[in-house]
C-alpha cells in the first residue's frame, strides 16, 4: 500500500490557501470593480499568507489569477475592464505552498444575474460535485467524464472539449488528463494517492471555443455564456478527499457574506 499521507497533508495546506483566497475576494465582486483589482486582492492574500501565485509568469501569463466573465471560457487575463450588473464571472486561483499547488475556481454573480446564467452555473456546479462523488480506487477516468457530460447535456448545455482537468502536486500541470466528457469504464484506472483537478467548463450554446489574439483567452465561438468550477481532489483508499473546499461553505453563488 502506498503511503501518500505526507503528500496529502501538503496538498491540504496549499488547497486551503487557494480556497481561502476565493473566500477573501468574494465581497469585492460587484458592479464597477475592475478585474485588475480582483487580481490584486488574490495576489496579495496568497502572498500575505505564505504562498505564491502559480499562474503569475507561468508560460508568460501576465497576472496572478484567471478571471473569465460571461462568454470567456477560461484563461481570461485581468485588466482595467470593470464588471457590469448582470455579468457572471469565474475566478481561478492556484496557490503554491512548500512547492505544492492548490488549484480551484468558482463562479460569481455580479449584481442581478439572468435566470439562464444562474441555471448554467448551477448545472456546472452539480456536474462537478456528481463527478467527484463517484471517485474511488478502481473506477476509470471515463466514468468521471460521462457523469459530467450526462448532467450537462440533460439540461441542454454543452461540455467544452478543448480543455480538461489535470494531475497536480509539485508540478502545476501533469498527467493524467481529466476529460469532462467520455464513456463509462474507459481510460486510466484510478489508484489511491492520485491527485488531480476536476474542472468542467460548460457552455450555454455549442461546445466550440476559440483563442483570442493574446494567446490565452478562450471564448465561446457562438458568444454564449460559459461557466466553470474547479476542485483539487485526491484519491484515498476508500474514496476521495477535496483539498479546496471553502471554510465558509461558499460552494456556488449567491454567497452569503
PDB file of C-alpha atoms in Angstrom:
ATOM      1  CA  UNK A   1       0.000   0.000   0.000  1.00  0.00           C
ATOM      2  CA  UNK A   2       1.355   3.419  -0.975  1.00  0.00           C
ATOM      3  CA  UNK A   3       1.834   5.926   1.845  1.00  0.00           C
ATOM      4  CA  UNK A   4       0.504   9.202   0.463  1.00  0.00           C
ATOM      5  CA  UNK A   5      -0.148  10.858   3.837  1.00  0.00           C
ATOM      6  CA  UNK A   6       2.681  13.412   3.673  1.00  0.00           C
ATOM      7  CA  UNK A   7       1.814  14.417   0.112  1.00  0.00           C
ATOM      8  CA  UNK A   8      -1.850  14.814   1.034  1.00  0.00           C
ATOM      9  CA  UNK A   9      -1.031  16.928   4.083  1.00  0.00           C
ATOM     10  CA  UNK A  10       0.951  19.372   1.933  1.00  0.00           C
ATOM     11  CA  UNK A  11      -1.868  19.472  -0.607  1.00  0.00           C
ATOM     12  CA  UNK A  12      -4.343  20.277   2.180  1.00  0.00           C
ATOM     13  CA  UNK A  13      -2.296  23.337   3.110  1.00  0.00           C
ATOM     14  CA  UNK A  14      -1.944  24.599  -0.477  1.00  0.00           C
ATOM     15  CA  UNK A  15      -5.572  23.811  -1.279  1.00  0.00           C
ATOM     16  CA  UNK A  16      -6.815  25.564   1.845  1.00  0.00           C
ATOM     17  CA  UNK A  17      -4.955  28.757   0.942  1.00  0.00           C
ATOM     18  CA  UNK A  18      -6.416  28.702  -2.577  1.00  0.00           C
ATOM     19  CA  UNK A  19      -9.931  28.242  -1.182  1.00  0.00           C
ATOM     20  CA  UNK A  20      -9.448  30.993   1.401  1.00  0.00           C
ATOM     21  CA  UNK A  21      -8.295  33.307  -1.395  1.00  0.00           C
ATOM     22  CA  UNK A  22     -11.614  32.850  -3.198  1.00  0.00           C
ATOM     23  CA  UNK A  23     -13.429  33.359   0.108  1.00  0.00           C
ATOM     24  CA  UNK A  24     -11.490  36.613   0.571  1.00  0.00           C
ATOM     25  CA  UNK A  25     -12.187  38.034  -2.891  1.00  0.00           C
ATOM     26  CA  UNK A  26     -15.920  37.266  -2.765  1.00  0.00           C
ATOM     27  CA  UNK A  27     -17.040  40.507  -1.106  1.00  0.00           C
ATOM     28  CA  UNK A  28     -15.232  42.578  -3.764  1.00  0.00           C
ATOM     29  CA  UNK A  29     -17.086  41.045  -6.731  1.00  0.00           C
ATOM     30  CA  UNK A  30     -19.604  43.765  -7.619  1.00  0.00           C
ATOM     31  CA  UNK A  31     -20.500  46.107 -10.494  1.00  0.00           C
ATOM     32  CA  UNK A  32     -17.875  48.759 -11.252  1.00  0.00           C
ATOM     33  CA  UNK A  33     -14.904  46.797  -9.890  1.00  0.00           C
ATOM     34  CA  UNK A  34     -12.051  46.092 -12.322  1.00  0.00           C
ATOM     35  CA  UNK A  35     -10.732  42.590 -12.859  1.00  0.00           C
ATOM     36  CA  UNK A  36      -7.255  44.047 -12.202  1.00  0.00           C
ATOM     37  CA  UNK A  37      -8.418  44.976  -8.696  1.00  0.00           C
ATOM     38  CA  UNK A  38      -9.726  41.458  -8.059  1.00  0.00           C
ATOM     39  CA  UNK A  39      -6.409  40.051  -9.286  1.00  0.00           C
ATOM     40  CA  UNK A  40      -4.578  42.339  -6.834  1.00  0.00           C
ATOM     41  CA  UNK A  41      -6.738  41.092  -3.936  1.00  0.00           C
ATOM     42  CA  UNK A  42      -5.942  37.472  -4.810  1.00  0.00           C
ATOM     43  CA  UNK A  43      -2.225  38.107  -5.296  1.00  0.00           C
ATOM     44  CA  UNK A  44      -1.821  39.947  -2.000  1.00  0.00           C
ATOM     45  CA  UNK A  45      -3.861  37.443   0.014  1.00  0.00           C
ATOM     46  CA  UNK A  46      -1.801  34.495  -1.229  1.00  0.00           C
ATOM     47  CA  UNK A  47       1.474  36.362  -0.665  1.00  0.00           C
ATOM     48  CA  UNK A  48       0.469  37.596   2.804  1.00  0.00           C
ATOM     49  CA  UNK A  49      -0.395  34.047   3.844  1.00  0.00           C
ATOM     50  CA  UNK A  50       2.863  32.373   2.885  1.00  0.00           C
ATOM     51  CA  UNK A  51       2.212  31.310  -0.678  1.00  0.00           C
ATOM     52  CA  UNK A  52       2.934  32.240  -4.261  1.00  0.00           C
ATOM     53  CA  UNK A  53       0.510  32.587  -7.188  1.00  0.00           C
ATOM     54  CA  UNK A  54       1.267  29.819  -9.678  1.00  0.00           C
ATOM     55  CA  UNK A  55      -0.242  31.478 -12.790  1.00  0.00           C
ATOM     56  CA  UNK A  56       1.947  34.597 -12.488  1.00  0.00           C
ATOM     57  CA  UNK A  57       4.507  34.369 -15.331  1.00  0.00           C
ATOM     58  CA  UNK A  58       3.558  30.717 -15.970  1.00  0.00           C
ATOM     59  CA  UNK A  59       4.457  30.271 -19.641  1.00  0.00           C
ATOM     60  CA  UNK A  60       4.300  34.068 -19.899  1.00  0.00           C
ATOM     61  CA  UNK A  61       0.874  34.572 -18.294  1.00  0.00           C
ATOM     62  CA  UNK A  62       0.968  38.182 -17.020  1.00  0.00           C
ATOM     63  CA  UNK A  63      -1.352  38.039 -13.986  1.00  0.00           C
ATOM     64  CA  UNK A  64      -1.705  36.090 -10.732  1.00  0.00           C
ATOM     65  CA  UNK A  65      -5.130  34.555 -11.458  1.00  0.00           C
ATOM     66  CA  UNK A  66      -7.508  33.954 -14.359  1.00  0.00           C
ATOM     67  CA  UNK A  67     -10.747  35.944 -14.410  1.00  0.00           C
ATOM     68  CA  UNK A  68     -13.253  34.960 -17.077  1.00  0.00           C
ATOM     69  CA  UNK A  69     -16.536  36.905 -17.456  1.00  0.00           C
ATOM     70  CA  UNK A  70     -19.601  35.884 -19.465  1.00  0.00           C
ATOM     71  CA  UNK A  71     -18.603  34.195 -22.758  1.00  0.00           C
ATOM     72  CA  UNK A  72     -14.937  33.806 -21.761  1.00  0.00           C
ATOM     73  CA  UNK A  73     -14.482  30.076 -21.149  1.00  0.00           C
ATOM     74  CA  UNK A  74     -11.142  30.196 -19.309  1.00  0.00           C
ATOM     75  CA  UNK A  75      -7.747  31.921 -19.006  1.00  0.00           C
ATOM     76  CA  UNK A  76      -9.200  35.424 -19.030  1.00  0.00           C
ATOM     77  CA  UNK A  77      -6.457  37.984 -18.317  1.00  0.00           C
ATOM     78  CA  UNK A  78      -7.314  40.557 -15.616  1.00  0.00           C
ATOM     79  CA  UNK A  79      -7.362  44.107 -16.985  1.00  0.00           C
ATOM     80  CA  UNK A  80      -8.854  47.574 -16.499  1.00  0.00           C
ATOM     81  CA  UNK A  81     -12.189  46.137 -17.622  1.00  0.00           C
ATOM     82  CA  UNK A  82     -14.879  46.697 -14.992  1.00  0.00           C
ATOM     83  CA  UNK A  83     -17.688  44.340 -14.097  1.00  0.00           C
ATOM     84  CA  UNK A  84     -21.258  45.213 -15.051  1.00  0.00           C
ATOM     85  CA  UNK A  85     -24.532  44.348 -13.371  1.00  0.00           C
ATOM     86  CA  UNK A  86     -25.759  41.003 -14.675  1.00  0.00           C
ATOM     87  CA  UNK A  87     -22.310  39.592 -15.505  1.00  0.00           C
ATOM     88  CA  UNK A  88     -21.274  36.121 -14.443  1.00  0.00           C
ATOM     89  CA  UNK A  89     -17.554  35.541 -13.828  1.00  0.00           C
ATOM     90  CA  UNK A  90     -15.157  32.758 -12.976  1.00  0.00           C
ATOM     91  CA  UNK A  91     -12.131  33.414 -10.772  1.00  0.00           C
ATOM     92  CA  UNK A  92      -9.433  30.714 -10.935  1.00  0.00           C
ATOM     93  CA  UNK A  93      -6.552  30.751  -8.434  1.00  0.00           C
ATOM     94  CA  UNK A  94      -3.641  28.431  -7.755  1.00  0.00           C
ATOM     95  CA  UNK A  95      -1.573  28.843  -4.594  1.00  0.00           C
ATOM     96  CA  UNK A  96       1.883  27.312  -4.192  1.00  0.00           C
ATOM     97  CA  UNK A  97       2.887  26.433  -0.631  1.00  0.00           C
ATOM     98  CA  UNK A  98       6.013  24.353   0.050  1.00  0.00           C
ATOM     99  CA  UNK A  99       6.182  23.570  -3.689  1.00  0.00           C
ATOM    100  CA  UNK A 100       2.674  22.047  -3.729  1.00  0.00           C
ATOM    101  CA  UNK A 101      -0.145  23.522  -5.820  1.00  0.00           C
ATOM    102  CA  UNK A 102      -3.736  24.081  -4.699  1.00  0.00           C
ATOM    103  CA  UNK A 103      -5.915  24.863  -7.727  1.00  0.00           C
ATOM    104  CA  UNK A 104      -9.560  25.943  -7.561  1.00  0.00           C
ATOM    105  CA  UNK A 105     -12.132  28.178  -9.226  1.00  0.00           C
ATOM    106  CA  UNK A 106     -15.656  29.402  -8.558  1.00  0.00           C
ATOM    107  CA  UNK A 107     -18.373  31.254 -10.397  1.00  0.00           C
ATOM    108  CA  UNK A 108     -19.781  34.552  -9.115  1.00  0.00           C
ATOM    109  CA  UNK A 109     -22.896  36.604  -9.809  1.00  0.00           C
ATOM    110  CA  UNK A 110     -22.266  40.298 -10.461  1.00  0.00           C
ATOM    111  CA  UNK A 111     -25.367  42.111  -9.271  1.00  0.00           C
ATOM    112  CA  UNK A 112     -28.647  40.768 -10.673  1.00  0.00           C
ATOM    113  CA  UNK A 113     -27.790  37.827 -12.931  1.00  0.00           C
ATOM    114  CA  UNK A 114     -30.166  36.335 -15.525  1.00  0.00           C
ATOM    115  CA  UNK A 115     -32.073  33.116 -14.981  1.00  0.00           C
ATOM    116  CA  UNK A 116     -30.166  31.452 -17.835  1.00  0.00           C
ATOM    117  CA  UNK A 117     -26.864  32.425 -16.219  1.00  0.00           C
ATOM    118  CA  UNK A 118     -27.983  31.021 -12.881  1.00  0.00           C
ATOM    119  CA  UNK A 119     -29.144  27.763 -14.477  1.00  0.00           C
ATOM    120  CA  UNK A 120     -25.851  27.388 -16.347  1.00  0.00           C
ATOM    121  CA  UNK A 121     -23.864  27.942 -13.153  1.00  0.00           C
ATOM    122  CA  UNK A 122     -25.894  25.538 -11.016  1.00  0.00           C
ATOM    123  CA  UNK A 123     -25.661  22.835 -13.692  1.00  0.00           C
ATOM    124  CA  UNK A 124     -21.885  23.249 -13.917  1.00  0.00           C
ATOM    125  CA  UNK A 125     -21.507  23.016 -10.149  1.00  0.00           C
ATOM    126  CA  UNK A 126     -23.742  19.962  -9.892  1.00  0.00           C
ATOM    127  CA  UNK A 127     -21.862  18.192 -12.684  1.00  0.00           C
ATOM    128  CA  UNK A 128     -18.551  18.707 -10.857  1.00  0.00           C
ATOM    129  CA  UNK A 129     -19.925  17.534  -7.499  1.00  0.00           C
ATOM    130  CA  UNK A 130     -21.608  14.493  -9.063  1.00  0.00           C
ATOM    131  CA  UNK A 131     -18.330  13.500 -10.717  1.00  0.00           C
ATOM    132  CA  UNK A 132     -16.263  13.982  -7.563  1.00  0.00           C
ATOM    133  CA  UNK A 133     -18.753  11.912  -5.545  1.00  0.00           C
ATOM    134  CA  UNK A 134     -18.000   8.733  -7.537  1.00  0.00           C
ATOM    135  CA  UNK A 135     -14.196   8.981  -7.206  1.00  0.00           C
ATOM    136  CA  UNK A 136     -12.587   5.933  -5.595  1.00  0.00           C
ATOM    137  CA  UNK A 137      -9.899   3.405  -6.488  1.00  0.00           C
ATOM    138  CA  UNK A 138     -10.917   1.136  -9.335  1.00  0.00           C
ATOM    139  CA  UNK A 139     -13.164   3.431 -11.345  1.00  0.00           C
ATOM    140  CA  UNK A 140     -11.968   4.737 -14.699  1.00  0.00           C
ATOM    141  CA  UNK A 141     -11.347   8.299 -15.831  1.00  0.00           C
ATOM    142  CA  UNK A 142     -14.105   7.859 -18.402  1.00  0.00           C
ATOM    143  CA  UNK A 143     -16.589   7.440 -15.541  1.00  0.00           C
ATOM    144  CA  UNK A 144     -15.827  10.996 -14.418  1.00  0.00           C
ATOM    145  CA  UNK A 145     -16.285  12.372 -17.917  1.00  0.00           C
ATOM    146  CA  UNK A 146     -19.531  10.500 -18.531  1.00  0.00           C
ATOM    147  CA  UNK A 147     -21.015  11.670 -15.220  1.00  0.00           C
ATOM    148  CA  UNK A 148     -20.342  15.312 -16.105  1.00  0.00           C
ATOM    149  CA  UNK A 149     -21.483  15.024 -19.709  1.00  0.00           C
ATOM    150  CA  UNK A 150     -24.783  13.331 -18.793  1.00  0.00           C
ATOM    151  CA  UNK A 151     -25.722  16.008 -16.273  1.00  0.00           C
ATOM    152  CA  UNK A 152     -24.747  18.889 -18.564  1.00  0.00           C
ATOM    153  CA  UNK A 153     -26.429  17.608 -21.715  1.00  0.00           C
ATOM    154  CA  UNK A 154     -29.591  16.634 -19.809  1.00  0.00           C
ATOM    155  CA  UNK A 155     -30.007  20.359 -19.078  1.00  0.00           C
ATOM    156  CA  UNK A 156     -29.479  21.390 -22.706  1.00  0.00           C
ATOM    157  CA  UNK A 157     -25.928  22.715 -22.278  1.00  0.00           C
ATOM    158  CA  UNK A 158     -22.611  21.508 -23.745  1.00  0.00           C
ATOM    159  CA  UNK A 159     -19.243  20.416 -22.314  1.00  0.00           C
ATOM    160  CA  UNK A 160     -16.101  22.115 -23.615  1.00  0.00           C
ATOM    161  CA  UNK A 161     -13.759  19.596 -25.301  1.00  0.00           C
ATOM    162  CA  UNK A 162     -10.649  21.728 -25.766  1.00  0.00           C
ATOM    163  CA  UNK A 163      -9.648  21.949 -22.086  1.00  0.00           C
ATOM    164  CA  UNK A 164      -9.562  19.414 -19.291  1.00  0.00           C
ATOM    165  CA  UNK A 165      -8.565  18.771 -15.704  1.00  0.00           C
ATOM    166  CA  UNK A 166      -5.054  17.615 -14.905  1.00  0.00           C
ATOM    167  CA  UNK A 167      -2.792  15.879 -12.465  1.00  0.00           C
ATOM    168  CA  UNK A 168      -1.262  18.251  -9.930  1.00  0.00           C
ATOM    169  CA  UNK A 169       1.123  18.273  -6.969  1.00  0.00           C
ATOM    170  CA  UNK A 170       4.632  19.678  -7.004  1.00  0.00           C
ATOM    171  CA  UNK A 171       4.035  20.250 -10.731  1.00  0.00           C
ATOM    172  CA  UNK A 172       1.223  22.594 -11.816  1.00  0.00           C
ATOM    173  CA  UNK A 173       0.017  20.552 -14.793  1.00  0.00           C
ATOM    174  CA  UNK A 174       0.886  16.890 -15.280  1.00  0.00           C
ATOM    175  CA  UNK A 175      -0.774  13.620 -16.358  1.00  0.00           C
ATOM    176  CA  UNK A 176      -3.394  12.326 -16.279  1.00  0.00           C
ATOM    177  CA  UNK A 177      -5.726  14.495 -18.326  1.00  0.00           C
ATOM    178  CA  UNK A 178      -9.213  14.569 -16.784  1.00  0.00           C
ATOM    179  CA  UNK A 179     -11.699  14.864 -19.641  1.00  0.00           C
ATOM    180  CA  UNK A 180     -15.138  16.196 -18.762  1.00  0.00           C
ATOM    181  CA  UNK A 181     -16.894  14.026 -21.336  1.00  0.00           C
ATOM    182  CA  UNK A 182     -16.483  10.369 -22.169  1.00  0.00           C
ATOM    183  CA  UNK A 183     -17.712   6.821 -21.765  1.00  0.00           C
ATOM    184  CA  UNK A 184     -18.012   4.759 -18.623  1.00  0.00           C
ATOM    185  CA  UNK A 185     -15.328   2.134 -17.954  1.00  0.00           C
ATOM    186  CA  UNK A 186     -12.809   3.678 -20.375  1.00  0.00           C
ATOM    187  CA  UNK A 187      -9.456   5.325 -19.698  1.00  0.00           C
ATOM    188  CA  UNK A 188      -6.968   5.001 -16.873  1.00  0.00           C
ATOM    189  CA  UNK A 189      -7.986   3.295 -13.639  1.00  0.00           C
ATOM    190  CA  UNK A 190      -7.867   5.441 -10.511  1.00  0.00           C
ATOM    191  CA  UNK A 191      -5.494   4.409  -7.716  1.00  0.00           C
ATOM    192  CA  UNK A 192      -5.144   5.660  -4.147  1.00  0.00           C
ATOM    193  CA  UNK A 193      -2.694   8.550  -3.911  1.00  0.00           C
ATOM    194  CA  UNK A 194      -3.553  10.115  -7.269  1.00  0.00           C
ATOM    195  CA  UNK A 195      -4.229  13.878  -7.186  1.00  0.00           C
ATOM    196  CA  UNK A 196      -5.923  15.826  -9.961  1.00  0.00           C
ATOM    197  CA  UNK A 197      -8.374  18.626 -10.722  1.00  0.00           C
ATOM    198  CA  UNK A 198     -11.991  18.231 -11.770  1.00  0.00           C
ATOM    199  CA  UNK A 199     -12.922  21.471 -13.544  1.00  0.00           C
ATOM    200  CA  UNK A 200     -15.776  21.204 -16.057  1.00  0.00           C
ATOM    201  CA  UNK A 201     -16.300  24.111 -18.441  1.00  0.00           C
ATOM    202  CA  UNK A 202     -19.878  24.268 -19.648  1.00  0.00           C
ATOM    203  CA  UNK A 203     -21.311  26.422 -22.428  1.00  0.00           C
ATOM    204  CA  UNK A 204     -24.840  27.710 -22.781  1.00  0.00           C
ATOM    205  CA  UNK A 205     -24.651  27.044 -26.523  1.00  0.00           C
ATOM    206  CA  UNK A 206     -22.301  24.866 -28.566  1.00  0.00           C
ATOM    207  CA  UNK A 207     -19.063  23.481 -27.114  1.00  0.00           C
ATOM    208  CA  UNK A 208     -16.687  25.014 -29.668  1.00  0.00           C
ATOM    209  CA  UNK A 209     -14.223  27.650 -28.441  1.00  0.00           C
ATOM    210  CA  UNK A 210     -11.587  29.905 -29.985  1.00  0.00           C
ATOM    211  CA  UNK A 211      -8.444  31.553 -28.607  1.00  0.00           C
ATOM    212  CA  UNK A 212      -8.112  35.323 -28.874  1.00  0.00           C
ATOM    213  CA  UNK A 213      -5.044  37.108 -30.232  1.00  0.00           C
ATOM    214  CA  UNK A 214      -3.487  37.407 -26.753  1.00  0.00           C
ATOM    215  CA  UNK A 215      -2.773  33.668 -26.973  1.00  0.00           C
ATOM    216  CA  UNK A 216      -4.570  32.902 -23.702  1.00  0.00           C
ATOM    217  CA  UNK A 217      -8.207  33.975 -23.578  1.00  0.00           C
ATOM    218  CA  UNK A 218     -10.600  31.235 -24.704  1.00  0.00           C
ATOM    219  CA  UNK A 219     -14.134  32.294 -25.658  1.00  0.00           C
ATOM    220  CA  UNK A 220     -17.249  30.523 -26.910  1.00  0.00           C
ATOM    221  CA  UNK A 221     -17.384  30.627 -30.697  1.00  0.00           C
ATOM    222  CA  UNK A 222     -21.104  31.412 -30.633  1.00  0.00           C
ATOM    223  CA  UNK A 223     -20.622  34.099 -27.935  1.00  0.00           C
ATOM    224  CA  UNK A 224     -22.977  32.356 -25.490  1.00  0.00           C
ATOM    225  CA  UNK A 225     -22.270  32.248 -21.759  1.00  0.00           C
ATOM    226  CA  UNK A 226     -19.779  29.817 -20.230  1.00  0.00           C
ATOM    227  CA  UNK A 227     -19.275  28.630 -16.651  1.00  0.00           C
ATOM    228  CA  UNK A 228     -16.678  26.623 -14.732  1.00  0.00           C
ATOM    229  CA  UNK A 229     -15.987  25.271 -11.252  1.00  0.00           C
ATOM    230  CA  UNK A 230     -12.809  23.530 -10.106  1.00  0.00           C
ATOM    231  CA  UNK A 231     -11.626  21.489  -7.158  1.00  0.00           C
ATOM    232  CA  UNK A 232      -8.325  19.738  -6.470  1.00  0.00           C
ATOM    233  CA  UNK A 233      -9.075  16.168  -5.379  1.00  0.00           C
ATOM    234  CA  UNK A 234      -7.059  13.252  -4.001  1.00  0.00           C
ATOM    235  CA  UNK A 235      -7.987   9.570  -4.343  1.00  0.00           C
ATOM    236  CA  UNK A 236      -7.960   7.816  -0.950  1.00  0.00           C
ATOM    237  CA  UNK A 237      -8.104   4.096  -0.120  1.00  0.00           C
ATOM    238  CA  UNK A 238     -11.864   4.351   0.396  1.00  0.00           C
ATOM    239  CA  UNK A 239     -12.869   7.243  -1.861  1.00  0.00           C
ATOM    240  CA  UNK A 240     -11.737  10.835  -2.226  1.00  0.00           C
ATOM    241  CA  UNK A 241     -10.656  13.991  -0.412  1.00  0.00           C
ATOM    242  CA  UNK A 242     -11.324  17.519  -1.703  1.00  0.00           C
ATOM    243  CA  UNK A 243      -8.402  19.826  -0.848  1.00  0.00           C
ATOM    244  CA  UNK A 244     -10.025  23.100  -1.927  1.00  0.00           C
ATOM    245  CA  UNK A 245     -13.310  23.296  -0.014  1.00  0.00           C
ATOM    246  CA  UNK A 246     -14.382  26.664   1.394  1.00  0.00           C
ATOM    247  CA  UNK A 247     -14.232  27.193   5.153  1.00  0.00           C
ATOM    248  CA  UNK A 248     -17.232  29.498   4.734  1.00  0.00           C
ATOM    249  CA  UNK A 249     -19.242  26.947   2.792  1.00  0.00           C
ATOM    250  CA  UNK A 250     -19.050  29.129  -0.323  1.00  0.00           C
ATOM    251  CA  UNK A 251     -19.960  26.413  -2.813  1.00  0.00           C
ATOM    252  CA  UNK A 252     -21.974  28.131  -5.546  1.00  0.00           C
ATOM    253  CA  UNK A 253     -23.462  31.619  -5.759  1.00  0.00           C
ATOM    254  CA  UNK A 254     -25.107  33.537  -4.251  1.00  0.00           C
ATOM    255  CA  UNK A 255     -22.591  33.585  -1.406  1.00  0.00           C
ATOM    256  CA  UNK A 256     -23.919  34.894   1.908  1.00  0.00           C
ATOM    257  CA  UNK A 257     -21.235  37.283   3.164  1.00  0.00           C
TER     258      UNK A 257
END
